[in-house]
Coordinates of C-alpha atoms in Angstrom, one line a residue:
M1 CA -25.7 16.3 -78.7
S2 CA -24.7 12.8 -79.7
L3 CA -24.2 10.1 -77.0
T4 CA -20.6 9.8 -78.1
L5 CA -19.9 13.4 -77.5
L6 CA -21.7 13.2 -74.2
A7 CA -19.5 10.2 -73.1
L8 CA -16.3 12.0 -74.1
A9 CA -17.4 15.1 -72.1
A10 CA -18.2 13.0 -69.0
T11 CA -14.8 11.3 -69.0
A12 CA -13.0 14.6 -69.2
S13 CA -14.9 17.3 -67.2
P14 CA -18.6 17.8 -67.4
T15 CA -18.1 21.5 -66.9
A16 CA -16.3 21.7 -70.3
I17 CA -19.6 22.3 -72.1
V18 CA -21.6 25.5 -71.5
E19 CA -25.2 25.6 -72.7
T20 CA -25.8 28.2 -75.3
R21 CA -29.4 27.2 -76.1
A22 CA -32.1 25.2 -74.4
A23 CA -33.5 22.7 -76.9
M24 CA -35.7 20.1 -75.4
P25 CA -34.3 16.6 -76.0
Q26 CA -36.6 14.0 -77.7
P27 CA -38.6 12.0 -75.2
A28 CA -37.1 8.7 -76.5
A29 CA -33.6 10.1 -75.9
I30 CA -34.5 11.1 -72.3
L31 CA -36.0 7.7 -71.5
A32 CA -33.0 6.0 -73.1
E33 CA -30.6 7.8 -70.8
T34 CA -32.8 7.2 -67.8
R35 CA -32.9 3.5 -68.5
R36 CA -29.1 3.4 -69.0
V37 CA -28.5 4.7 -65.5
A38 CA -31.2 2.5 -64.0
D39 CA -29.8 -0.6 -65.8
W40 CA -26.3 0.1 -64.7
Q41 CA -27.4 0.5 -61.1
L42 CA -29.5 -2.7 -61.2
A43 CA -26.6 -4.7 -62.7
N44 CA -24.2 -3.3 -60.1
R45 CA -26.5 -3.2 -57.0
T46 CA -24.2 -5.5 -55.0
N47 CA -20.9 -4.6 -56.7
W48 CA -19.6 -2.6 -53.8
A49 CA -16.3 -2.0 -55.5
T50 CA -18.1 0.8 -57.5
M51 CA -18.5 2.7 -54.2
P52 CA -15.3 2.2 -52.3
A53 CA -15.9 5.2 -50.0
A54 CA -19.5 4.2 -49.1
R55 CA -20.6 3.5 -45.6
P56 CA -21.3 -0.2 -44.7
S57 CA -25.0 0.8 -44.4
V58 CA -25.3 1.1 -48.2
R59 CA -25.5 -2.6 -48.3
N60 CA -28.9 -2.5 -46.7
P61 CA -31.7 -2.0 -49.3
R62 CA -34.0 -0.6 -46.5
D63 CA -31.5 2.2 -45.8
W64 CA -32.1 5.7 -47.3
Q65 CA -29.1 5.4 -49.7
Q66 CA -30.6 2.5 -51.6
A67 CA -34.2 3.5 -50.9
T68 CA -33.8 6.7 -53.0
F69 CA -33.0 4.5 -55.9
W70 CA -35.8 2.1 -55.3
I71 CA -38.5 4.8 -55.0
S72 CA -37.2 6.2 -58.3
I73 CA -37.8 2.8 -59.9
T74 CA -41.5 3.2 -59.0
D75 CA -41.6 6.3 -61.2
L76 CA -39.7 4.6 -64.0
A77 CA -41.9 1.5 -63.8
Q78 CA -44.9 3.8 -64.4
R79 CA -43.4 4.5 -67.8
D80 CA -41.7 1.2 -68.5
R81 CA -43.4 -1.7 -66.7
R82 CA -40.3 -4.0 -66.9
Y83 CA -38.8 -2.1 -64.0
A84 CA -41.6 -3.3 -61.6
A85 CA -40.3 -6.8 -61.3
P86 CA -37.0 -6.2 -59.6
L87 CA -38.7 -3.9 -57.0
L88 CA -41.5 -6.4 -56.3
D89 CA -38.9 -9.2 -55.9
L90 CA -36.9 -7.1 -53.5
G91 CA -40.0 -6.2 -51.4
R92 CA -41.0 -9.9 -51.1
E93 CA -37.5 -10.8 -50.1
L94 CA -37.4 -8.2 -47.4
H95 CA -41.0 -8.9 -46.3
W96 CA -41.9 -5.2 -47.0
K97 CA -40.1 -4.1 -43.8
L98 CA -38.9 -0.6 -43.1
G99 CA -35.6 0.2 -41.4
D100 CA -34.9 -0.8 -37.8
N101 CA -34.7 2.7 -36.3
V102 CA -38.2 3.3 -34.9
F103 CA -38.3 7.1 -35.4
H104 CA -35.5 8.0 -37.9
A105 CA -36.8 9.4 -41.2
D106 CA -34.0 7.7 -43.1
D107 CA -35.4 4.4 -42.2
Q108 CA -38.9 5.4 -43.4
L109 CA -38.1 6.3 -47.1
I110 CA -38.3 2.7 -48.4
A111 CA -42.0 2.6 -47.4
Q112 CA -42.7 4.8 -50.5
A113 CA -41.6 1.9 -52.6
W114 CA -43.7 -0.6 -50.7
I115 CA -46.8 1.6 -50.8
W116 CA -46.5 1.8 -54.6
S117 CA -45.9 -2.0 -54.7
A118 CA -49.1 -2.6 -52.7
R119 CA -51.2 -1.4 -55.6
N120 CA -48.9 -2.8 -58.3
G121 CA -48.6 -6.4 -57.5
G122 CA -47.6 -6.6 -53.9
G123 CA -51.0 -6.6 -52.4
A124 CA -52.1 -5.7 -48.8
A125 CA -49.0 -7.5 -47.4
A126 CA -46.8 -4.7 -48.8
L127 CA -48.6 -2.1 -46.8
A128 CA -48.9 -3.8 -43.4
P129 CA -45.4 -3.1 -42.1
A130 CA -45.6 0.6 -42.9
R131 CA -48.9 0.9 -41.1
A132 CA -47.5 -0.8 -38.0
Y133 CA -44.4 1.3 -38.1
F134 CA -46.1 4.6 -38.3
D135 CA -48.8 3.6 -35.9
N136 CA -46.0 3.2 -33.4
V137 CA -44.6 6.6 -34.3
L138 CA -48.0 8.3 -33.7
A139 CA -48.5 6.4 -30.4
N140 CA -45.1 7.4 -29.1
R141 CA -44.6 10.7 -30.9
P142 CA -41.2 12.3 -30.2
T143 CA -41.4 15.8 -28.8
G144 CA -37.7 16.7 -28.3
S145 CA -35.8 19.7 -29.4
L146 CA -34.8 20.2 -33.1
E147 CA -31.4 21.5 -32.1
F148 CA -28.7 19.3 -33.6
I149 CA -26.4 18.5 -30.6
P150 CA -23.9 15.8 -31.7
T151 CA -23.9 12.7 -29.5
A152 CA -20.1 13.1 -29.2
P153 CA -17.6 15.8 -30.4
G154 CA -17.2 15.6 -34.2
K155 CA -20.1 13.1 -34.6
G156 CA -22.8 13.7 -37.2
T157 CA -25.5 12.0 -35.1
S158 CA -27.9 13.6 -32.7
K159 CA -30.8 12.6 -30.5
C160 CA -32.8 15.3 -32.4
T161 CA -33.1 12.9 -35.4
D162 CA -36.0 11.2 -33.7
R163 CA -37.7 14.2 -35.3
W164 CA -37.0 16.0 -38.6
C165 CA -34.2 18.2 -37.4
W166 CA -32.2 18.0 -40.6
C167 CA -33.5 19.1 -44.0
D168 CA -32.9 15.8 -45.8
A169 CA -35.6 14.3 -43.7
L170 CA -38.2 16.3 -45.6
F171 CA -37.6 14.0 -48.6
M172 CA -37.6 10.8 -46.5
A173 CA -40.6 11.1 -44.3
P174 CA -43.4 13.5 -45.1
P175 CA -44.0 12.3 -48.7
T176 CA -44.1 8.7 -47.3
L177 CA -46.7 9.7 -44.7
L178 CA -48.9 11.4 -47.2
R179 CA -48.8 8.4 -49.5
L180 CA -49.7 6.2 -46.6
A181 CA -52.6 8.4 -45.7
K182 CA -53.9 8.3 -49.3
A183 CA -53.4 4.5 -49.5
T184 CA -55.2 3.8 -46.2
G185 CA -57.6 6.7 -45.9
D186 CA -56.2 7.4 -42.4
Q187 CA -55.8 11.2 -42.1
R188 CA -53.7 10.9 -39.0
Y189 CA -50.6 10.2 -41.0
A190 CA -51.0 13.3 -43.1
D191 CA -51.8 15.5 -40.0
F192 CA -48.6 14.3 -38.4
A193 CA -46.6 15.1 -41.6
H194 CA -48.0 18.6 -41.9
E195 CA -47.3 19.5 -38.3
E196 CA -43.8 18.2 -38.3
F197 CA -43.0 19.6 -41.7
K198 CA -44.0 23.1 -40.5
A199 CA -42.0 22.7 -37.3
T200 CA -38.9 21.8 -39.3
T201 CA -39.4 24.6 -41.8
D202 CA -40.0 27.2 -39.1
Y203 CA -36.6 26.1 -37.6
L204 CA -34.3 25.5 -40.6
Y205 CA -35.7 27.7 -43.4
D206 CA -34.1 31.0 -44.1
P207 CA -36.9 33.3 -45.3
V208 CA -34.5 35.9 -46.6
E209 CA -32.4 33.5 -48.7
K210 CA -35.4 31.1 -49.3
L211 CA -33.2 28.1 -48.7
Y212 CA -32.8 25.6 -45.9
F213 CA -29.9 25.2 -43.5
R214 CA -29.0 21.5 -43.4
D215 CA -29.3 21.6 -39.6
S216 CA -28.8 24.0 -36.7
R217 CA -25.0 23.5 -36.6
F218 CA -24.9 25.6 -39.9
F219 CA -26.8 28.6 -38.8
E220 CA -23.7 30.6 -38.2
V221 CA -21.3 29.0 -40.7
R222 CA -19.8 31.3 -43.3
D223 CA -17.3 30.8 -46.0
A224 CA -14.2 32.9 -46.6
K225 CA -16.2 35.5 -48.4
G226 CA -18.8 35.7 -45.6
R227 CA -21.5 33.7 -47.5
K228 CA -23.9 31.4 -45.7
Q229 CA -23.6 27.8 -46.4
F230 CA -26.6 26.1 -48.0
W231 CA -25.8 22.6 -49.1
S232 CA -26.9 21.8 -52.6
R233 CA -28.0 18.2 -52.0
G234 CA -29.7 19.2 -48.7
N235 CA -31.9 21.7 -50.5
G236 CA -32.3 19.2 -53.3
W237 CA -33.8 16.8 -50.8
V238 CA -36.3 19.4 -49.8
M239 CA -37.3 20.3 -53.4
G240 CA -37.7 16.6 -54.3
G241 CA -39.7 16.1 -51.1
L242 CA -42.0 19.0 -52.0
V243 CA -42.6 17.5 -55.4
R244 CA -43.5 14.1 -53.9
M245 CA -45.9 15.7 -51.4
L246 CA -47.6 17.9 -54.0
Q247 CA -48.0 14.9 -56.3
V248 CA -50.4 13.2 -53.9
M249 CA -52.1 16.2 -52.3
D250 CA -55.6 17.0 -53.5
R251 CA -56.0 20.2 -55.4
K252 CA -58.5 21.4 -52.9
D253 CA -56.5 20.4 -49.8
P254 CA -56.4 23.5 -47.5
K255 CA -52.7 22.7 -46.7
R256 CA -51.7 22.7 -50.4
P257 CA -51.2 26.5 -50.8
Y258 CA -48.5 26.5 -48.1
Y259 CA -46.4 23.9 -50.0
E260 CA -47.0 25.5 -53.4
K261 CA -45.7 28.9 -52.1
L262 CA -42.7 27.3 -50.5
F263 CA -42.0 25.4 -53.7
R264 CA -42.3 28.5 -55.9
D265 CA -40.2 30.6 -53.5
M266 CA -37.4 28.1 -53.4
A267 CA -37.5 27.6 -57.1
G268 CA -37.3 31.4 -57.6
K269 CA -34.1 31.5 -55.6
L270 CA -32.6 28.4 -57.1
V271 CA -33.0 29.3 -60.7
T272 CA -30.7 32.3 -60.1
L273 CA -28.0 30.0 -58.7
Q274 CA -27.6 27.6 -61.6
K275 CA -24.2 27.9 -63.2
A276 CA -23.7 28.5 -67.0
D277 CA -22.7 24.8 -67.4
G278 CA -26.1 23.7 -66.0
Y279 CA -24.9 22.5 -62.6
W280 CA -25.7 24.0 -59.2
P281 CA -22.6 24.5 -57.0
A282 CA -22.3 22.2 -54.0
S283 CA -22.5 25.2 -51.7
L284 CA -25.4 27.1 -53.3
L285 CA -24.2 30.6 -52.8
D286 CA -20.7 29.9 -54.0
G287 CA -21.0 30.9 -57.6
D288 CA -17.3 31.4 -58.1
P289 CA -15.8 30.2 -61.4
G290 CA -14.3 26.7 -61.2
T291 CA -16.7 25.2 -58.6
P292 CA -16.8 21.5 -59.4
P293 CA -19.8 19.8 -60.9
E294 CA -22.1 17.9 -58.5
S295 CA -24.7 15.7 -60.0
S296 CA -27.0 14.7 -57.2
G297 CA -28.2 18.1 -56.2
T298 CA -28.4 19.2 -59.8
A299 CA -30.6 16.1 -60.6
F300 CA -33.0 16.9 -57.8
Y301 CA -33.4 20.5 -59.0
T302 CA -33.9 19.3 -62.5
Y303 CA -36.6 16.9 -61.2
A304 CA -38.3 19.7 -59.4
F305 CA -38.2 22.2 -62.2
A306 CA -39.4 19.8 -64.9
W307 CA -42.2 18.5 -62.7
G308 CA -43.1 22.1 -61.6
V309 CA -43.4 23.3 -65.2
D310 CA -45.4 20.2 -66.2
A311 CA -47.8 20.6 -63.2
G312 CA -48.4 24.3 -64.1
L313 CA -46.7 25.6 -60.8
L314 CA -43.7 27.1 -62.4
D315 CA -43.4 29.5 -65.4
R316 CA -42.4 27.6 -68.5
A317 CA -40.4 30.4 -70.0
T318 CA -38.2 30.7 -66.9
Y319 CA -37.9 27.2 -65.6
Q320 CA -38.0 24.9 -68.7
P321 CA -34.7 26.2 -70.0
A322 CA -33.2 25.7 -66.6
A323 CA -34.5 22.1 -66.4
I324 CA -33.1 21.4 -69.8
K325 CA -29.7 22.8 -68.9
G326 CA -29.8 20.7 -65.7
W327 CA -30.7 17.6 -67.6
N328 CA -28.0 18.1 -70.1
A329 CA -25.5 18.6 -67.3
V330 CA -26.4 15.4 -65.4
V331 CA -26.4 13.4 -68.7
R332 CA -22.8 14.6 -69.2
A333 CA -22.0 13.2 -65.7
V334 CA -23.0 9.7 -66.9
Q335 CA -19.8 7.6 -67.6
P336 CA -19.5 5.5 -70.8
D337 CA -20.6 2.4 -68.9
G338 CA -23.8 4.0 -67.6
M339 CA -22.6 4.8 -64.1
L340 CA -23.6 8.3 -62.9
G341 CA -20.5 10.1 -61.8
W342 CA -19.8 13.3 -60.0
V343 CA -22.0 12.3 -57.0
Q344 CA -20.9 13.7 -53.7
Q345 CA -20.6 11.0 -51.2
V346 CA -22.7 10.7 -47.9
G347 CA -22.2 13.9 -45.9
D348 CA -23.9 16.9 -44.4
R349 CA -22.2 19.8 -46.2
P350 CA -20.4 20.6 -49.5
D351 CA -17.4 18.3 -50.1
S352 CA -15.1 17.1 -52.9
V353 CA -16.4 15.0 -55.8
S354 CA -15.0 13.3 -58.8
A355 CA -16.0 11.6 -62.1
R356 CA -15.9 8.0 -60.7
E357 CA -17.8 8.7 -57.5
T358 CA -21.3 7.4 -57.5
Q359 CA -24.1 6.4 -55.1
F360 CA -27.6 4.8 -55.2
Y361 CA -29.2 8.1 -54.2
G362 CA -27.4 9.8 -57.2
S363 CA -28.8 7.3 -59.6
G364 CA -32.2 7.7 -57.9
A365 CA -32.2 11.5 -58.3
F366 CA -31.1 11.1 -62.0
I367 CA -34.0 8.7 -62.6
L368 CA -36.5 11.0 -61.0
A369 CA -35.2 13.8 -63.2
G370 CA -35.4 11.6 -66.2
T371 CA -39.0 10.6 -65.7
A372 CA -40.1 14.2 -65.1
M373 CA -38.2 15.4 -68.1
Y374 CA -39.7 12.6 -70.2
D375 CA -43.2 13.6 -69.2
L376 CA -42.4 17.3 -69.9
A377 CA -40.9 16.5 -73.3
R378 CA -43.8 14.2 -74.4
K379 CA -46.4 16.8 -73.6
G380 CA -44.3 19.4 -75.4
T381 CA -44.2 17.4 -78.6
K382 CA -48.0 17.0 -78.5
R383 CA -48.7 20.8 -78.4

C-alpha cells in the first residue's frame, strides 16, 4: 500500500481498510514509518498543544508517559545509531535520575533508558541513580495489600501502588529490574522482580480468559452484554513487559518457562480477538462491529507477536499474519505529518479516542512494534 493511500486512510477512518492478505512489508518501508513517528515525536516533544487533554505530568521526561517513548528510542538506536544522541543528551541533562516516587513503578520505567545508556555512551554515571533507587526499594520493601482501594471516592490512586497492584506496572518495573540485575550482576533485583511479578499475576490474571484485569476494581465489572472488561492497553502493557523480560533472561534461567508459558497463553487468546481491520478493540472482549480503532494497545500486541515469532516462541503461520495486520493498522493511524493518532489518552479502562489524539506512550509502542517488525522482515528476506 502506498504512503499516500495510507495517509488518506488515516485522515478518514483507519477502520476503512480491511486486510485481505498478509504480505510482509519491506524492511526499509517498516523502518521508514518507524523513523517518521520517532522524528515527529522528537520534533514535538515540548509542543504541548499536540496533546491538549494530557496531564501536566506529561511534561516530565522521567514520568512513564514520556519514558515509554524514550525506552523505545533505545531499540531504534540499536538499528539507527543517530537516535542515541537525543537520549544521551536527555540523560545527562536529568543526571540519570528516576522519578520522585520512591516505590511507584511508573517512576521506575525511565531507568531502562539509562541502563541502556550506561553501555552506549553514558558510562557508569548513568547506572548509579538506578542502583541507589532500587537498593532503597529492597531495603524498605513494601508488603501491603494488592487491593486497589482509592484514596478518595472516584480517585484513580491507591496506597496499593507501592506494589504492582495494577497490570500496567508489569511493563514499567520488572523488565527494569531484570536489566539492572544483568548490568550489575546483582541477582537481588531479579529475585525481587520474579516474586512481585508472580504476586501480581496470581491476583490480577484470569486463568480462564488468559487476560489481566487492570486492577481489583474491575473484577466484577461487566458490560451491557455481560462480558468481562479487559482493557486493551492494560494487557498490552503486560505483553510488552513480558517481551522485555524475556529479551534479557538467559535461555537456561529456571524462571524462564513460567514467563514463556504466560506469553504463549496470552498470545493464544489475543490472536482470536484481533478485528478484521487489524486493530484490537479497547475492551478486548467487545468484538462488536463498529468498535473504534485504538492504536496503543494494537501497537503493543504487534510488538509482542512480531518479537515472539522472531524469537521462535510463537508459531509463524498463526502469528506473523496477525502481526502484519496489526502493523498495517497502526501505520494507517499515522497522520500525514507523522503524528500517531487514535491513541487513547491516560486512563485505566476503555474510553473514547479520535484521529488527532496522541501521546508519548503511543509513539513508544509504535516504535517498539516497528523495530520488532523490521527485524522479522529482515530475517524473512534472508531465508
